[in-house]
PDB file of C-alpha atoms in Angstrom:
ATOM      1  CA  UNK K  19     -12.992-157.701 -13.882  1.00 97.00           C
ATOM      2  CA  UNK K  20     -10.727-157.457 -11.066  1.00 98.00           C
ATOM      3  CA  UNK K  21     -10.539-156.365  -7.437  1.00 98.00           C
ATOM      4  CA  UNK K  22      -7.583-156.098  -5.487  1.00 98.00           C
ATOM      5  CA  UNK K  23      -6.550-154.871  -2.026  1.00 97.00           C
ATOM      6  CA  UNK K  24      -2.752-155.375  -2.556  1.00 94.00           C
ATOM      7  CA  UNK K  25      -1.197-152.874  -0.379  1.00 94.00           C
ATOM      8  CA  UNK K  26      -1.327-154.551   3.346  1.00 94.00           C
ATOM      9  CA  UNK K  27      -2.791-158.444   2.267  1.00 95.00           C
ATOM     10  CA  UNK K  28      -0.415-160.698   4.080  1.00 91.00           C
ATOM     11  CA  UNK K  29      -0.887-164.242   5.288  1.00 92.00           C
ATOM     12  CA  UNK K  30      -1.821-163.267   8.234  1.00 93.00           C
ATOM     13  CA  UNK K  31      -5.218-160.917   7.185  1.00 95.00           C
ATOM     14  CA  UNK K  32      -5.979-162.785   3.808  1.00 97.00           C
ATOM     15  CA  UNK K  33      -9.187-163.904   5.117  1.00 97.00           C
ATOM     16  CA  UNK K  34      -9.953-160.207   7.010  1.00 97.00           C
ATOM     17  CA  UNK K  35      -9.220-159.163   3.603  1.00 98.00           C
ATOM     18  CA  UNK K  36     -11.728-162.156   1.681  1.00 98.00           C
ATOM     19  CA  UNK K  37     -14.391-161.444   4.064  1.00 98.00           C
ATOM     20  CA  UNK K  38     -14.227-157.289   3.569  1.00 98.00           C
ATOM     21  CA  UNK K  39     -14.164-158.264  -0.202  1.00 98.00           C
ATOM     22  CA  UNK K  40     -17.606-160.370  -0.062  1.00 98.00           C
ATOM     23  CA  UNK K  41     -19.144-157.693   2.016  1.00 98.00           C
ATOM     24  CA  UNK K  42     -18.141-155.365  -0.450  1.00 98.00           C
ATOM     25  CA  UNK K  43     -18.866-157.183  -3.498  1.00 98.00           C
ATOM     26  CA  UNK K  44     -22.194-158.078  -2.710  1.00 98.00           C
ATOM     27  CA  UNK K  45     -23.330-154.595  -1.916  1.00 98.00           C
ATOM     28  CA  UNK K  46     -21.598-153.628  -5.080  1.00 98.00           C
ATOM     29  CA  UNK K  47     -24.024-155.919  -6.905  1.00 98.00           C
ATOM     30  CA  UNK K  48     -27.099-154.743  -5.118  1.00 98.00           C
ATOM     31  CA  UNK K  49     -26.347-151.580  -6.442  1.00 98.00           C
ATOM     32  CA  UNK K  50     -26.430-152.935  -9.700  1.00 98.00           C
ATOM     33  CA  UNK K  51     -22.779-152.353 -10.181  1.00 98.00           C
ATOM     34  CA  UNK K  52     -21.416-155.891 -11.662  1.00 98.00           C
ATOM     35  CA  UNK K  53     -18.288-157.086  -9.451  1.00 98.00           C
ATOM     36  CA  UNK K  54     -15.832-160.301  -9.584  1.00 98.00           C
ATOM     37  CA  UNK K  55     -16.249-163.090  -7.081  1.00 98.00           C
ATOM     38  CA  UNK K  56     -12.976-163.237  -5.438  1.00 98.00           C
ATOM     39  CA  UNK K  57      -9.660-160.724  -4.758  1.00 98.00           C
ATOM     40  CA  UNK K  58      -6.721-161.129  -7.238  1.00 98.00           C
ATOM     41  CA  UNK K  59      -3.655-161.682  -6.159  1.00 97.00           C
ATOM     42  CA  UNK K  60      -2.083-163.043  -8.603  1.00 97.00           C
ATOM     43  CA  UNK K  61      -1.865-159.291 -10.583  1.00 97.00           C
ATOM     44  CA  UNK K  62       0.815-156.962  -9.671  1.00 94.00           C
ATOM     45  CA  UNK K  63      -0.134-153.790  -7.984  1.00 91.00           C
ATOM     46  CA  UNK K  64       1.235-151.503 -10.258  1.00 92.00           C
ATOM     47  CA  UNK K  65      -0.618-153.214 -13.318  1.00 96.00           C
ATOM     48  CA  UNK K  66      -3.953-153.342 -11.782  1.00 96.00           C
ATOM     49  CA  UNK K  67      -3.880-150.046 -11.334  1.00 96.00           C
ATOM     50  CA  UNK K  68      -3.426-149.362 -15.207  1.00 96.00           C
ATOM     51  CA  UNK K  69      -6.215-152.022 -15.868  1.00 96.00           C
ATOM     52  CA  UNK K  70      -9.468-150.767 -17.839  1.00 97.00           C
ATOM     53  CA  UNK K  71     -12.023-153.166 -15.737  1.00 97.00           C
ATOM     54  CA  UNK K  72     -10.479-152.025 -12.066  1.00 98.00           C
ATOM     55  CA  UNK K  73     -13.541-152.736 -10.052  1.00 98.00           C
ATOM     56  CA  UNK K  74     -11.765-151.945  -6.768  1.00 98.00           C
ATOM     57  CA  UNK K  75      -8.064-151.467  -6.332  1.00 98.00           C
ATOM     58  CA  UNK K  76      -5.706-149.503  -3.586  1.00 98.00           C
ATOM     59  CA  UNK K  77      -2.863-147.183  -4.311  1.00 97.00           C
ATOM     60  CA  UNK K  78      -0.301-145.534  -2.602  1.00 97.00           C
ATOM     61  CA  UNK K  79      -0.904-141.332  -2.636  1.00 98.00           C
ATOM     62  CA  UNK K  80       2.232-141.347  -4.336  1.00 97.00           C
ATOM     63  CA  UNK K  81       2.165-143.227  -7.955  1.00 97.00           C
ATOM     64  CA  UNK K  82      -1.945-141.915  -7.438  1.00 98.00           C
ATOM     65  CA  UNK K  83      -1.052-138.338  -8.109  1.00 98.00           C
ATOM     66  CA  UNK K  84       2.580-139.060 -10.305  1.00 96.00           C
ATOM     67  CA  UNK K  85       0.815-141.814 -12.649  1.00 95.00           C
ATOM     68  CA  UNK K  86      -2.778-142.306 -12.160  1.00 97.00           C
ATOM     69  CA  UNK K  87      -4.704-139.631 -11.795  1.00 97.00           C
ATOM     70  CA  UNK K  88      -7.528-140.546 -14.220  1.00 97.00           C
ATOM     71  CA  UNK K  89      -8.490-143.157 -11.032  1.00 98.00           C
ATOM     72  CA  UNK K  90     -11.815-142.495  -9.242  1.00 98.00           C
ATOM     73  CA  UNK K  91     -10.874-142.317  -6.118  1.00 98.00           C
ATOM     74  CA  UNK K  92     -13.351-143.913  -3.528  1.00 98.00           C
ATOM     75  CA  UNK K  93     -11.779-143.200  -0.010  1.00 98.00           C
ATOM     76  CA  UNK K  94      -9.582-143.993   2.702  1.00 98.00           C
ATOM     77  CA  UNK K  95      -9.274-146.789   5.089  1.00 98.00           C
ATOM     78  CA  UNK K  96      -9.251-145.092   8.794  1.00 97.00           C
ATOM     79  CA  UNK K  97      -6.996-147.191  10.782  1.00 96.00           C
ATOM     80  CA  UNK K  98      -7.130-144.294  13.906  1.00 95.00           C
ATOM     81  CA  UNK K  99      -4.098-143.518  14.035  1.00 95.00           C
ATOM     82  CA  UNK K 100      -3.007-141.485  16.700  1.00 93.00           C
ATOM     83  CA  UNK K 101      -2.656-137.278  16.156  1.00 96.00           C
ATOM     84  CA  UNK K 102      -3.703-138.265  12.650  1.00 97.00           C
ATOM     85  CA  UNK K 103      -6.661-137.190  11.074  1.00 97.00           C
ATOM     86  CA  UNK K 104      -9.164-139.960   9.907  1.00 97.00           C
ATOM     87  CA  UNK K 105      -8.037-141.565   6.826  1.00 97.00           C
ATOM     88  CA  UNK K 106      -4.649-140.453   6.534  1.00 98.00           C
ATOM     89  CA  UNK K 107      -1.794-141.758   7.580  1.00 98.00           C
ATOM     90  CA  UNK K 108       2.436-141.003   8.675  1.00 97.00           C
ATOM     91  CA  UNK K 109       5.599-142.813   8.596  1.00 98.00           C
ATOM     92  CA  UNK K 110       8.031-143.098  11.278  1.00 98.00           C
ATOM     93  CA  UNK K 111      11.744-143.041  10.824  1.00 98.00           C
ATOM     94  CA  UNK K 112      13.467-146.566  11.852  1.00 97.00           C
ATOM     95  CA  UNK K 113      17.139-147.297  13.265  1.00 97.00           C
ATOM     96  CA  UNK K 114      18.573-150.091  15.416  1.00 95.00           C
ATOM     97  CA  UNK K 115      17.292-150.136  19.131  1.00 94.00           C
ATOM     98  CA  UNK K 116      21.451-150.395  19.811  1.00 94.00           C
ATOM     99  CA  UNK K 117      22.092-147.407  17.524  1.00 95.00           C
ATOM    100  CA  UNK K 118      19.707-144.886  17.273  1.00 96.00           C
ATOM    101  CA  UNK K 119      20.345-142.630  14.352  1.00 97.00           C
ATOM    102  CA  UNK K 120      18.653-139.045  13.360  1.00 98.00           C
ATOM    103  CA  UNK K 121      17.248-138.680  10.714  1.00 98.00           C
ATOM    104  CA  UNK K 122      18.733-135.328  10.065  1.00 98.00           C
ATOM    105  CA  UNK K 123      21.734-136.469  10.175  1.00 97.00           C
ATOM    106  CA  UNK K 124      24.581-137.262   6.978  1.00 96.00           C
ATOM    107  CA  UNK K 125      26.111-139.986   5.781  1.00 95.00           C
ATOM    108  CA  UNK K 126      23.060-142.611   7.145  1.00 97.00           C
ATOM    109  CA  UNK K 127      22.829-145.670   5.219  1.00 97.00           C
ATOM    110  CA  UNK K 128      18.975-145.702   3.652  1.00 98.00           C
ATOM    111  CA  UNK K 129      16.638-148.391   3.201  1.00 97.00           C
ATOM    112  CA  UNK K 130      13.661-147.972   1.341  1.00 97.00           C
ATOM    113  CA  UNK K 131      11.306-150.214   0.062  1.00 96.00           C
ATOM    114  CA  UNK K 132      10.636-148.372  -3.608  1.00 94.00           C
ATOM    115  CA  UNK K 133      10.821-144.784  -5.202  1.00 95.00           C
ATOM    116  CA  UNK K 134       6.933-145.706  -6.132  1.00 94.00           C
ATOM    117  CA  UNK K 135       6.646-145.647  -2.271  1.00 96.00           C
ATOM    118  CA  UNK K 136       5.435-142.336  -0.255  1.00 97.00           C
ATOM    119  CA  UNK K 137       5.471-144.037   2.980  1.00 97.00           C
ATOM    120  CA  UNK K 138       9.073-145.647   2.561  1.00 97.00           C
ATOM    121  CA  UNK K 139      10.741-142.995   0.277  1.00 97.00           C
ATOM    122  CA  UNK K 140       8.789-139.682  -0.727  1.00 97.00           C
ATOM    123  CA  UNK K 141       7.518-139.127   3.281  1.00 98.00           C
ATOM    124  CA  UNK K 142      11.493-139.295   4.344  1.00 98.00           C
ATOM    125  CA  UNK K 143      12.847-137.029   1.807  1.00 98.00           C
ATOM    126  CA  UNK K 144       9.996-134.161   2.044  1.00 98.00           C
ATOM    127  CA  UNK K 145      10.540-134.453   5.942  1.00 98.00           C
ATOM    128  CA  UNK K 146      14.549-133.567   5.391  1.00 98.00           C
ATOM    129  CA  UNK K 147      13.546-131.036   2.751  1.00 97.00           C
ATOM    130  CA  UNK K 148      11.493-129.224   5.054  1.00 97.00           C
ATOM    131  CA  UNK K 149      13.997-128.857   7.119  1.00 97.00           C
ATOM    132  CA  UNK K 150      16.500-127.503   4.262  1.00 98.00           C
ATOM    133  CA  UNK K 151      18.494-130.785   4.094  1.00 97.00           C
ATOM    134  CA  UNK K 152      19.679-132.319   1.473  1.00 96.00           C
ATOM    135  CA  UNK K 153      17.886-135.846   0.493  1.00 96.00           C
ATOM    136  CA  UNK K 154      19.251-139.503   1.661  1.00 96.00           C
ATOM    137  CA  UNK K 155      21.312-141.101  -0.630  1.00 94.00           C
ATOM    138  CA  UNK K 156      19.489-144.270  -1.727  1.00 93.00           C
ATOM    139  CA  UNK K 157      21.734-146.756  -0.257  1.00 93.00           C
ATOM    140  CA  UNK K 158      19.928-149.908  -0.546  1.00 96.00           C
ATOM    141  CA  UNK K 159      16.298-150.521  -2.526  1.00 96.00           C
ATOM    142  CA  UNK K 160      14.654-153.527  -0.455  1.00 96.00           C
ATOM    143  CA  UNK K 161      11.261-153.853  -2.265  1.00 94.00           C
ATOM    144  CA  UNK K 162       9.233-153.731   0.800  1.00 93.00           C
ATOM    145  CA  UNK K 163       8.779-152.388   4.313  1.00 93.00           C
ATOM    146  CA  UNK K 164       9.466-155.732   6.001  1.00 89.00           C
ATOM    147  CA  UNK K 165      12.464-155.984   3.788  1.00 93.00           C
ATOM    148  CA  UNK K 166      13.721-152.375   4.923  1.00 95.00           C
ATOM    149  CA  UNK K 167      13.615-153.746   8.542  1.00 92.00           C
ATOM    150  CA  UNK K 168      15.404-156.900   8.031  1.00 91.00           C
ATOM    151  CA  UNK K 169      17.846-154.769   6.533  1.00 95.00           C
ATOM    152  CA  UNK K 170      18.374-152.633   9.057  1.00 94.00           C
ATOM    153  CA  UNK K 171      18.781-155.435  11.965  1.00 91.00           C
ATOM    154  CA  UNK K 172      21.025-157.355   9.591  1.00 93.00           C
ATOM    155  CA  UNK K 173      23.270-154.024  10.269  1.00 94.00           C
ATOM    156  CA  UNK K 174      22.802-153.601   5.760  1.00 96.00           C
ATOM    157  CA  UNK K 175      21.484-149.917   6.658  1.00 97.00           C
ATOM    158  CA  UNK K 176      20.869-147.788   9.315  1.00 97.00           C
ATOM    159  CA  UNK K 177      17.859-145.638   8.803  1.00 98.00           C
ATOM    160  CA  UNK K 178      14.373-146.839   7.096  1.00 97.00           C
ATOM    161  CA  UNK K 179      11.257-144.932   7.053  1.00 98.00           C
ATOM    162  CA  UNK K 180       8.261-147.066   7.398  1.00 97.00           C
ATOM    163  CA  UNK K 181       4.465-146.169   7.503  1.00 95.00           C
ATOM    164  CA  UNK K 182       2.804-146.670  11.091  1.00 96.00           C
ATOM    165  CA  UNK K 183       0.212-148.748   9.246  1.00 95.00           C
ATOM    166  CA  UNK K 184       2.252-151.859   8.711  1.00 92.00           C
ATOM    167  CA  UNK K 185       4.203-151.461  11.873  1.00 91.00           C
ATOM    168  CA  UNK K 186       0.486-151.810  13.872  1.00 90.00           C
ATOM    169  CA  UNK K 187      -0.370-155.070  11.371  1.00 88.00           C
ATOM    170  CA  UNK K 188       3.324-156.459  11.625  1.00 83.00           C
ATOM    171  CA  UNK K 189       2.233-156.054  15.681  1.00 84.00           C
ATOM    172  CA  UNK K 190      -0.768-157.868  15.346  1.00 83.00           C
ATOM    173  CA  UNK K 191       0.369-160.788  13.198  1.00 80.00           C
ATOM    174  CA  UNK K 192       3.413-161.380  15.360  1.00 73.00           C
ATOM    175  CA  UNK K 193       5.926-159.129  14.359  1.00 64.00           C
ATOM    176  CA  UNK K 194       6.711-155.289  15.676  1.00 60.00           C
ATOM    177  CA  UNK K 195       9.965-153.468  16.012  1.00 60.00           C
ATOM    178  CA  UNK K 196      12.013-155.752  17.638  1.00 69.00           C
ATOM    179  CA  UNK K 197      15.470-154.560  18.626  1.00 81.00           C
ATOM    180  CA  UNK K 198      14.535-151.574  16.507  1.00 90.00           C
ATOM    181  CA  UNK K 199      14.368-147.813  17.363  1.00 94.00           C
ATOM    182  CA  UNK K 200      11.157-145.336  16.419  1.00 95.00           C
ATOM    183  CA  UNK K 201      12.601-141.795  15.834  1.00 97.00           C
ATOM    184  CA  UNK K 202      10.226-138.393  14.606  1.00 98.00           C
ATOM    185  CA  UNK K 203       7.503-139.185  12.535  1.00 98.00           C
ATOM    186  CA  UNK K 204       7.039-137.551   8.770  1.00 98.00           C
ATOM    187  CA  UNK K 205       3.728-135.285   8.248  1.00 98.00           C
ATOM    188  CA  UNK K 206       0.326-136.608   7.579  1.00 98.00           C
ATOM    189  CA  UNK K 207      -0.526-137.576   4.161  1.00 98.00           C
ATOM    190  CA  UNK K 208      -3.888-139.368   2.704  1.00 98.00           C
ATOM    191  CA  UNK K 209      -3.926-143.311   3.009  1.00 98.00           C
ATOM    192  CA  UNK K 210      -3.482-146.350   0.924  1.00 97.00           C
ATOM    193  CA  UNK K 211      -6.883-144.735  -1.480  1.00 98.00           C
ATOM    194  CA  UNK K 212      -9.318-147.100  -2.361  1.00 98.00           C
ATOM    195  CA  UNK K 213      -9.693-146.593  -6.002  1.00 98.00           C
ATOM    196  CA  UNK K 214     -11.930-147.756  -9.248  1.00 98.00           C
ATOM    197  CA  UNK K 215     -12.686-146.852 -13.212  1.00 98.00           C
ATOM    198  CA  UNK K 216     -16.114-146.617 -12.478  1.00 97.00           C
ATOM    199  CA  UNK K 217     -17.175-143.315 -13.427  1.00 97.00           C
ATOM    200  CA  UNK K 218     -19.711-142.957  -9.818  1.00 98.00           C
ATOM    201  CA  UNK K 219     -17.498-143.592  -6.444  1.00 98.00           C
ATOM    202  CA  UNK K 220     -20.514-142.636  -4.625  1.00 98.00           C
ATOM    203  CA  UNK K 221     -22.303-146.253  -4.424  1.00 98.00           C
ATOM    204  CA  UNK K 222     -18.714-147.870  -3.626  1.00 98.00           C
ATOM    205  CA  UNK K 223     -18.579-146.075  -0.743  1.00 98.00           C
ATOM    206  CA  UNK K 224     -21.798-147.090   0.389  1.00 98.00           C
ATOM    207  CA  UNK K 225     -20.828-150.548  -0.172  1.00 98.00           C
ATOM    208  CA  UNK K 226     -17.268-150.150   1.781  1.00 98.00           C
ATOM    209  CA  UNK K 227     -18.986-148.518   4.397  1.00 98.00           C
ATOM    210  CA  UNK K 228     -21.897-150.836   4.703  1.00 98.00           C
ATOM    211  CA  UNK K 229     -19.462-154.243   4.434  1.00 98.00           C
ATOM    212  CA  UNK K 230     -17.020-152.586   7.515  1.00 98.00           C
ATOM    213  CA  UNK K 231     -20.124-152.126   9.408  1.00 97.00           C
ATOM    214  CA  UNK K 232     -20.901-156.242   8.786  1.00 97.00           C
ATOM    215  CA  UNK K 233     -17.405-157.299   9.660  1.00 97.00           C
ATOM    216  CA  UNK K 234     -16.561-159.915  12.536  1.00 97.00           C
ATOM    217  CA  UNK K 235     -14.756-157.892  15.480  1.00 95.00           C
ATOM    218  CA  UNK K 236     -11.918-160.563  14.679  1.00 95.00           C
ATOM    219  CA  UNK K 237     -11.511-159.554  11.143  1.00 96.00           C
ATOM    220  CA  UNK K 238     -11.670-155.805  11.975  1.00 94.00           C
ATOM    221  CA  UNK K 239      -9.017-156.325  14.483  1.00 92.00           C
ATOM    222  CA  UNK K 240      -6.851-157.704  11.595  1.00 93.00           C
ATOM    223  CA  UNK K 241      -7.359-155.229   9.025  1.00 94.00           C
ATOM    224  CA  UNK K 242      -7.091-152.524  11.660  1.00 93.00           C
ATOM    225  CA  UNK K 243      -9.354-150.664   9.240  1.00 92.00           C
ATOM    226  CA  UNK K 244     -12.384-149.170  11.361  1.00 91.00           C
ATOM    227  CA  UNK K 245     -14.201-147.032   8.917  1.00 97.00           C
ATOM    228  CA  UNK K 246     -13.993-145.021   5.571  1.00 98.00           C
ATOM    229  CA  UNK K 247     -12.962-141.608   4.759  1.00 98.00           C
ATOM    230  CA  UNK K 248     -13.006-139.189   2.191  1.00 98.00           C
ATOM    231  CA  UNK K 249      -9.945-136.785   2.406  1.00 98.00           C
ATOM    232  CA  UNK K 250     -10.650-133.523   0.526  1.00 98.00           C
ATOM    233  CA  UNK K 251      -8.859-133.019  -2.915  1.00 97.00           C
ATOM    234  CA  UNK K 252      -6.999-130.405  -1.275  1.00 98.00           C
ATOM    235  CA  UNK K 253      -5.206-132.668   1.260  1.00 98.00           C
ATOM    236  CA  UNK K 254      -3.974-134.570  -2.142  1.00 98.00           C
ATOM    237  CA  UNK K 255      -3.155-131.138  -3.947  1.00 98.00           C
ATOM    238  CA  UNK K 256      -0.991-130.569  -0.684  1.00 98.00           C
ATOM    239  CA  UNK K 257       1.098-133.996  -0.808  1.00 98.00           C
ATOM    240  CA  UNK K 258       5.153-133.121  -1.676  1.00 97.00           C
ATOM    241  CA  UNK K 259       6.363-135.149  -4.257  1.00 97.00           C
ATOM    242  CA  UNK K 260       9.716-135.308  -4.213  1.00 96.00           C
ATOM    243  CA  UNK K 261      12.096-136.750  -7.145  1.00 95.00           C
ATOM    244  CA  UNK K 262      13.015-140.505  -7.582  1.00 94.00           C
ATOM    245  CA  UNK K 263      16.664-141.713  -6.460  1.00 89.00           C
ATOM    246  CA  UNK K 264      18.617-141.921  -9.060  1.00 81.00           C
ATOM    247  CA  UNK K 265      17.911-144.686 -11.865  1.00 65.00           C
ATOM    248  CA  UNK K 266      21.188-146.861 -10.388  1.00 45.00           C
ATOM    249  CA  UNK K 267      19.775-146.733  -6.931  1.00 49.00           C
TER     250      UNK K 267
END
């Protein structure tokens, strides 16, 4: 069996992330549904989410609707973000503090951290395509958020598009946009969805719900994850999807 909560467990928030696990876990079990002891991390993201014994996993809305739609989804995460409602979340476009780019503008150097990625790739080009732009050329695939970042202060790229989510937790644990500039931010889209294969996402919830409730204030404060929400299937229906970069990127 495996459980995995891969999509903002650092360092810095593994045990916020053990403790929300045990909580969870042994509701799970009180409900009679059987669950593994500890989080995996040792599985990568994108092949737990293929796996057939998925007790609990989290994906990003973008491979969820592209790849794996067959997952049950359980709920969102609501980490209150502001003008966003509960359980979704945005991305914010990202430049140097010492030069500011927009986003609507050509010729911009791109970081993104993978074409899997809503936050870091599909939010930026549905935000220029709404606005009749062409896309950004994929200048420079970093393989994460924090990567895009260094990038762009080590003057490799000069626009990144990074979900408000891991800005707040790179705050908390130390980091934040340092020497960095916030420009517009993209629409709002559901979460990082807790998923699973079991057929019934109804007693998971309970048990997500129940095991936030139990948390430590210091180990909500470093998830940033205050409650659980169910966006509508219509609010996934209504997510752009816009094409990869090109294979070379």
């Amino acid at each position: 069996m495996l459980a995995s909560l891969p999509m903002y467990d650092r360092p810095g928030n593994a045990a916020a992330h053990d403790a929300l696990w045990s909580a969870i876990r042994d509701g799970l079990r009180a409900r009679g549904i059987a669950a593994p002891d500890r989080l995996d991390r040792t599985v990568p993201h994108r092949e737990g989410w293929r796996r057939a014994d998925l007790v609990l996993g989290q994906v990003c809305v973008r491979p969820l609707l592209r790849e794996h739609r067959d997952l049950v989804r359980i709920g969102c995460l609501d980490h209150g973000l502001p003008d966003t409602p509960a359980g979704f979340y945005r991305s914010v476009f990202v430049s140097r503090a010492d030069d500011p780019r927009d986003p609507a503008a050509e010729g911009l150097r791109f970081a993104y951290n993978s074409p899997c990625s809503h936050s870091g790739w599909g939010a930026a080009q549905a935000w220029r395509a709404a606005r009749g732009l062409p896309p950004l050329p994929a200048t420079l695939r970093t393989g994460g958020h924090l990567a895009s970042l260094a990038a762009l202060r080590e003057g490799r790229a000069d626009l990144a598009c990074v979900d408000l989510v891991t800005l707040a937790i790179d705050a908390r644990l130390g980091g934040g946009p340092r020497a960095l500039h916030l420009g517009p931010r993209t629409a709002p889209v559901p979460g990082q969805t807790l998923v699973t294969r079991h057929p019934d996402p109804a007693p998971f919830r309970e048990a997500v719900r129940d095991a936030l409730a139990a948390l430590s204030g210091a180990h909500r404060r470093a998830l940033g994850g205050r409650a659980l929400a169910v966006p509508p299937d219509a609010a996934y229906a209504a997510v752009p999807l816009p094409a990869d970069p090109p294979a070379a990127a």
